[in-house]
Amino acid sequence: TVETAVEAMRAGAYDFVEKPLKRMQILKTVAKAVETPRALTASPGDAERGRALAWARDRGNCVACHSIPAPDMATHGNLGPPLKGVADRQSEGQIRARIVDARAFNAASLMPSYHRTEGLKRVAKNLEGRPVLSAQEVEDMVAFMLTLREAKP
């Protein structure tokens, strides 16, 4: 019923599927839920802080592996895909999910898990149980990545 659906959404359900069930609708809803995690904090991300993290060698260090459109920065990596236009190719949730744990999408990924702490190997004792980025820093990185769009002609 509509009442049940409203109650479920208020309790935190991601979505609901009406009967009669349609296979493609269920698959699309599940795929969207998996690819679109919710924000990790109540505070919105700050794109400027996220930009700083992307260049910080002891934090995000995105430029070690990715090229990022920034005329003021000379050194960029080429191991990972270019981040120019990432906001045109991926949703906010997809970007967040990859920052949190890229290996959830590609087990062979070389990209570190920036917010996952369990199941990791070869972690220094003093860093065990601590994510590379805090929840707010993840949101800051997401905000920055959402500014990286292809230039429209």
XYZ file of N, CA and C in Angstrom:
459
model
N 0.842 -1.191 0.000
C 0.000 0.000 0.000
C 0.880 1.244 0.000
N 0.293 2.358 -0.303
C 1.017 3.631 -0.272
C 1.491 3.926 1.142
N 0.653 3.645 2.126
C 1.033 3.879 3.518
C 2.268 3.068 3.899
N 2.315 1.823 3.483
C 3.466 0.966 3.772
C 4.723 1.508 3.111
N 4.590 1.960 1.871
C 5.730 2.520 1.144
C 6.249 3.774 1.835
N 5.355 4.664 2.235
C 5.750 5.893 2.936
C 6.428 5.553 4.253
N 5.875 4.616 4.985
C 6.463 4.195 6.254
C 7.865 3.615 6.043
N 8.033 2.813 5.013
C 9.336 2.215 4.714
C 10.366 3.277 4.344
N 9.962 4.258 3.547
C 10.879 5.332 3.151
C 11.280 6.166 4.367
N 10.352 6.441 5.249
C 10.678 7.188 6.476
C 11.632 6.415 7.372
N 11.556 5.091 7.304
C 12.422 4.237 8.126
C 13.789 4.050 7.477
N 13.985 4.598 6.284
C 15.294 4.534 5.652
C 15.398 3.662 4.422
N 14.278 3.123 3.931
C 14.322 2.302 2.714
C 14.828 3.148 1.556
N 15.576 2.538 0.666
C 16.121 3.263 -0.484
C 15.030 3.599 -1.490
N 14.153 2.648 -1.743
C 13.106 2.792 -2.753
C 12.063 1.707 -2.501
N 11.030 1.692 -3.302
C 10.051 0.609 -3.224
C 9.626 0.252 -4.637
N 9.182 -0.977 -4.799
C 8.762 -1.479 -6.105
C 7.310 -1.897 -5.986
N 6.508 -1.385 -6.893
C 5.078 -1.690 -6.862
C 4.798 -3.048 -7.501
N 3.730 -3.676 -7.068
C 3.259 -4.914 -7.676
C 2.360 -4.563 -8.845
N 2.273 -5.320 -9.864
C 2.989 -6.573 -10.079
C 4.465 -6.289 -10.344
N 5.323 -7.150 -9.808
C 6.760 -6.971 -9.924
C 7.215 -7.160 -11.370
N 8.094 -6.288 -11.797
C 8.669 -6.370 -13.137
C 10.171 -6.557 -12.973
N 10.665 -7.612 -13.565
C 12.066 -7.995 -13.384
C 13.032 -6.844 -13.663
N 12.884 -6.150 -14.773
C 13.808 -5.071 -15.132
C 13.731 -3.923 -14.132
N 12.538 -3.632 -13.637
C 12.397 -2.563 -12.646
C 13.146 -2.921 -11.367
N 13.049 -4.169 -10.953
C 13.757 -4.618 -9.751
C 15.263 -4.542 -9.975
N 15.738 -5.015 -11.115
C 17.170 -4.991 -11.408
C 17.704 -3.564 -11.455
N 16.971 -2.654 -12.082
C 17.400 -1.261 -12.151
C 17.417 -0.616 -10.773
N 16.415 -0.904 -9.950
C 16.351 -0.343 -8.602
C 17.516 -0.837 -7.752
N 17.799 -2.130 -7.826
C 18.914 -2.698 -7.056
C 20.240 -2.127 -7.552
N 20.420 -2.061 -8.860
C 21.668 -1.516 -9.412
C 21.862 -0.069 -8.978
N 20.809 0.706 -9.020
C 20.895 2.110 -8.612
C 21.227 2.227 -7.127
N 20.649 1.392 -6.313
C 20.917 1.424 -4.869
C 22.364 1.062 -4.574
N 22.887 0.066 -5.274
C 24.274 -0.357 -5.054
C 25.250 0.710 -5.534
N 24.962 1.330 -6.644
C 25.857 2.321 -7.226
C 25.703 3.705 -6.610
N 24.697 3.938 -5.807
C 24.429 5.276 -5.314
C 24.355 5.309 -3.797
N 25.498 5.138 -3.130
C 25.453 5.228 -1.674
C 25.119 6.646 -1.235
N 24.492 6.739 -0.115
C 24.128 8.049 0.432
C 25.351 8.751 0.989
N 25.226 10.060 1.170
C 26.318 10.849 1.744
C 26.724 10.265 3.089
N 28.010 10.362 3.403
C 28.523 9.820 4.654
C 28.326 10.766 5.828
N 28.031 12.023 5.539
C 27.849 13.029 6.592
C 26.605 13.868 6.299
N 26.155 14.567 7.318
C 25.038 15.493 7.133
C 25.517 16.796 6.504
N 26.803 17.090 6.645
C 27.375 18.324 6.093
C 27.767 18.104 4.638
N 27.440 19.044 3.776
C 27.830 18.894 2.372
C 29.342 19.010 2.229
N 29.852 18.426 1.162
C 31.280 18.512 0.900
C 31.675 19.895 0.418
N 32.946 20.226 0.609
C 33.517 21.498 0.182
C 34.507 21.210 -0.950
N 34.218 21.708 -2.143
C 35.029 21.396 -3.317
C 36.462 21.899 -3.183
N 36.670 23.038 -2.563
C 38.034 23.557 -2.393
C 38.859 22.669 -1.473
N 38.247 22.205 -0.377
C 38.963 21.278 0.505
C 39.233 19.973 -0.239
N 38.262 19.528 -1.047
C 38.448 18.314 -1.828
C 39.576 18.450 -2.834
N 39.683 19.618 -3.459
C 40.778 19.881 -4.410
C 42.116 19.789 -3.693
N 42.196 20.381 -2.522
C 43.442 20.330 -1.745
C 43.796 18.876 -1.398
N 42.806 18.086 -1.045
C 43.043 16.671 -0.722
C 43.537 15.898 -1.947
N 43.021 16.241 -3.125
C 43.412 15.545 -4.345
C 44.905 15.717 -4.631
N 45.488 16.821 -4.186
C 46.905 17.076 -4.406
C 47.769 16.748 -3.188
N 47.169 16.526 -2.049
C 47.927 16.269 -0.826
C 48.566 14.887 -0.879
N 49.864 14.824 -0.883
C 50.581 13.553 -1.013
C 50.333 12.611 0.159
N 49.990 13.143 1.307
C 49.755 12.292 2.481
C 48.281 11.983 2.703
N 47.418 12.382 1.788
C 45.969 12.174 1.951
C 45.391 11.529 0.701
N 44.789 12.295 -0.168
C 44.149 11.752 -1.366
C 45.148 11.372 -2.441
N 46.034 12.314 -2.765
C 47.105 12.100 -3.742
C 46.592 11.552 -5.072
N 45.452 12.045 -5.514
C 44.848 11.576 -6.772
C 45.779 11.783 -7.962
N 46.562 12.881 -7.927
C 47.418 13.202 -9.072
C 48.568 12.220 -9.249
N 48.799 11.360 -8.273
C 49.839 10.343 -8.450
C 49.445 9.364 -9.556
N 48.163 9.129 -9.725
C 47.683 8.146 -10.708
C 46.785 8.725 -11.799
N 46.180 9.876 -11.555
C 45.192 10.433 -12.487
C 45.628 11.809 -12.988
N 45.281 12.121 -14.227
C 45.411 13.504 -14.684
C 44.129 14.228 -14.291
N 44.307 15.438 -13.811
C 43.181 16.249 -13.350
C 43.312 17.618 -14.008
N 42.249 18.152 -14.574
C 42.361 19.466 -15.210
C 42.697 20.536 -14.179
N 43.928 21.028 -14.247
C 44.390 22.079 -13.337
C 45.617 22.723 -13.953
N 45.448 23.875 -14.566
C 46.586 24.512 -15.229
C 47.696 24.910 -14.260
N 47.371 25.062 -12.978
C 48.380 25.480 -12.008
C 49.205 24.319 -11.455
N 48.899 23.093 -11.861
C 49.632 21.926 -11.378
C 50.314 21.249 -12.574
N 51.604 21.006 -12.450
C 52.359 20.482 -13.585
C 52.409 18.960 -13.626
N 52.421 18.292 -12.494
C 52.647 16.855 -12.465
C 51.331 16.099 -12.296
N 51.095 15.162 -13.199
C 49.903 14.321 -13.138
C 50.292 12.894 -13.497
N 49.580 11.933 -12.926
C 49.816 10.532 -13.238
C 49.042 10.098 -14.462
N 49.368 8.903 -14.958
C 48.641 8.363 -16.107
C 48.309 6.885 -15.913
N 48.412 6.401 -14.690
C 48.094 5.007 -14.391
C 46.575 4.775 -14.381
N 45.840 5.705 -13.755
C 44.382 5.612 -13.682
C 43.735 6.443 -14.783
N 42.423 6.327 -14.933
C 41.743 7.102 -15.976
C 41.796 8.597 -15.672
N 41.807 9.448 -16.699
C 41.775 10.890 -16.472
C 40.488 11.272 -15.759
N 40.567 12.246 -14.874
C 39.381 12.661 -14.122
C 38.639 13.818 -14.790
N 39.175 14.344 -15.884
C 38.446 15.365 -16.627
C 37.138 14.764 -17.101
N 36.025 15.382 -16.777
C 34.713 14.906 -17.199
C 34.143 13.783 -16.354
N 34.781 13.458 -15.218
C 34.274 12.355 -14.385
C 32.835 12.617 -13.932
N 32.497 13.880 -13.694
C 31.136 14.208 -13.251
C 30.113 14.045 -14.380
N 30.577 13.987 -15.616
C 29.677 13.718 -16.744
C 29.475 12.215 -16.938
N 30.429 11.429 -16.469
C 30.388 9.977 -16.684
C 29.807 9.210 -15.509
N 29.924 9.761 -14.301
C 29.488 9.045 -13.110
C 28.588 9.937 -12.264
N 27.668 9.301 -11.552
C 26.783 10.037 -10.649
C 27.544 10.366 -9.366
N 26.968 11.208 -8.562
C 27.560 11.550 -7.268
C 27.800 10.292 -6.435
N 26.815 9.418 -6.400
C 26.945 8.185 -5.630
C 28.008 7.255 -6.179
N 28.133 7.188 -7.487
C 29.162 6.345 -8.090
C 30.554 6.864 -7.754
N 30.715 8.170 -7.797
C 32.002 8.773 -7.428
C 32.311 8.456 -5.969
N 31.333 8.669 -5.104
C 31.526 8.398 -3.667
C 31.913 6.941 -3.433
N 31.197 6.030 -4.083
C 31.460 4.600 -3.884
C 32.881 4.242 -4.292
N 33.380 4.833 -5.349
C 34.734 4.527 -5.803
C 35.791 5.123 -4.891
N 35.526 6.277 -4.314
C 36.468 6.854 -3.352
C 36.493 6.005 -2.084
N 35.345 5.609 -1.615
C 35.266 4.796 -0.394
C 35.997 3.479 -0.600
N 35.720 2.766 -1.698
C 36.330 1.453 -1.917
C 36.234 1.058 -3.382
N 37.210 1.457 -4.181
C 37.198 1.152 -5.617
C 37.225 -0.340 -5.881
N 37.757 -1.110 -4.955
C 37.861 -2.561 -5.172
C 36.506 -3.250 -5.097
N 35.500 -2.569 -4.625
C 34.154 -3.145 -4.627
C 33.645 -3.284 -6.065
N 34.219 -2.499 -6.981
C 33.811 -2.531 -8.381
C 34.797 -3.299 -9.244
N 36.059 -3.294 -8.820
C 37.109 -3.983 -9.571
C 38.123 -4.501 -8.560
N 38.069 -5.791 -8.288
C 38.936 -6.390 -7.269
C 40.415 -6.213 -7.589
N 40.761 -6.012 -8.836
C 42.158 -5.843 -9.233
C 42.585 -4.375 -9.258
N 41.715 -3.468 -8.843
C 42.032 -2.038 -8.873
C 43.248 -1.731 -8.012
N 44.084 -0.840 -8.501
C 45.236 -0.379 -7.733
C 44.873 0.804 -6.840
N 43.687 1.366 -7.065
C 43.263 2.521 -6.272
C 43.024 2.098 -4.827
N 43.591 2.840 -3.890
C 43.389 2.483 -2.480
C 41.936 2.669 -2.042
N 41.578 1.961 -1.004
C 40.268 2.141 -0.373
C 40.427 3.280 0.630
N 39.849 4.413 0.332
C 40.087 5.600 1.149
C 39.256 5.656 2.430
N 38.173 4.884 2.481
C 37.348 4.954 3.698
C 37.019 3.580 4.277
N 37.397 2.525 3.601
C 37.175 1.176 4.123
C 38.305 0.844 5.085
N 37.988 0.119 6.153
C 39.013 -0.247 7.126
C 39.097 -1.747 7.370
N 38.108 -2.507 6.968
C 38.116 -3.948 7.234
C 38.600 -4.723 6.008
N 39.222 -5.862 6.268
C 39.649 -6.738 5.190
C 40.887 -6.279 4.445
N 41.594 -5.314 4.971
C 42.796 -4.816 4.303
C 44.014 -5.630 4.730
N 45.024 -5.666 3.883
C 46.246 -6.417 4.180
C 47.430 -5.462 4.232
N 48.429 -5.848 5.002
C 49.671 -5.092 5.099
C 49.450 -3.650 5.531
N 48.667 -3.461 6.579
C 48.406 -2.136 7.128
C 49.311 -1.940 8.338
N 49.981 -0.801 8.417
C 50.841 -0.511 9.560
C 50.018 -0.561 10.841
N 50.590 -1.085 11.890
C 49.880 -1.246 13.176
C 49.239 0.054 13.631
N 49.963 1.172 13.511
C 49.425 2.452 13.984
C 48.298 2.997 13.113
N 48.055 2.369 11.956
C 46.978 2.815 11.059
C 45.809 1.837 10.997
N 45.928 0.687 11.658
C 44.851 -0.300 11.629
C 43.546 0.289 12.156
N 42.461 0.037 11.420
C 41.148 0.510 11.837
C 40.884 1.980 11.551
N 41.841 2.659 10.936
C 41.686 4.085 10.614
C 41.601 4.266 9.105
N 40.571 4.940 8.618
C 40.497 5.173 7.171
C 41.512 6.224 6.741
N 41.878 6.206 5.475
C 42.787 7.218 4.932
C 42.111 8.585 4.993
N 40.838 8.630 4.608
C 40.066 9.878 4.625
C 38.899 9.735 5.593
N 38.620 10.807 6.319
C 37.438 10.820 7.182
C 36.190 10.893 6.311
N 35.043 10.682 6.908
C 33.773 10.766 6.169
C 33.609 12.147 5.543
N 33.954 13.205 6.286
C 33.826 14.561 5.740
C 34.800 14.783 4.597
N 36.006 14.238 4.710
C 36.973 14.374 3.622
C 36.503 13.637 2.369
N 35.849 12.499 2.532
C 35.275 11.802 1.375
C 34.254 12.713 0.705
N 33.387 13.331 1.492
C 32.375 14.231 0.926
C 33.018 15.441 0.249
N 34.134 15.935 0.802
C 34.860 17.041 0.170
C 35.423 16.599 -1.182
N 35.973 15.382 -1.231
C 36.503 14.854 -2.489
C 35.382 14.682 -3.519
N 34.234 14.200 -3.078
C 33.086 14.042 -3.983
C 32.691 15.406 -4.541
N 32.614 16.417 -3.687
C 32.243 17.765 -4.134
C 33.229 18.278 -5.184
N 34.511 18.029 -4.962
C 35.514 18.444 -5.953
C 35.338 17.681 -7.262
N 35.185 16.366 -7.181
C 35.045 15.565 -8.405
C 33.816 15.990 -9.205
N 32.775 16.448 -8.518
C 31.563 16.896 -9.219
C 31.781 18.189 -10.007
N 32.904 18.878 -9.763
C 33.231 20.084 -10.538
C 33.976 19.737 -11.823
N 34.419 18.495 -11.958
C 35.244 18.085 -13.100
C 34.353 17.613 -14.240
N 33.960 18.563 -15.065
C 33.084 18.296 -16.203
C 33.803 18.636 -17.496
N 33.354 18.023 -18.564
C 33.899 18.352 -19.893
C 33.438 19.755 -20.257
N 34.298 20.483 -20.904
C 33.926 21.822 -21.353
C 32.940 21.693 -22.502
N 31.877 22.451 -22.443
C 30.868 22.441 -23.512
C 31.336 23.387 -24.627
N 31.270 22.930 -25.896
C 31.720 23.778 -27.019
C 30.842 24.982 -27.219
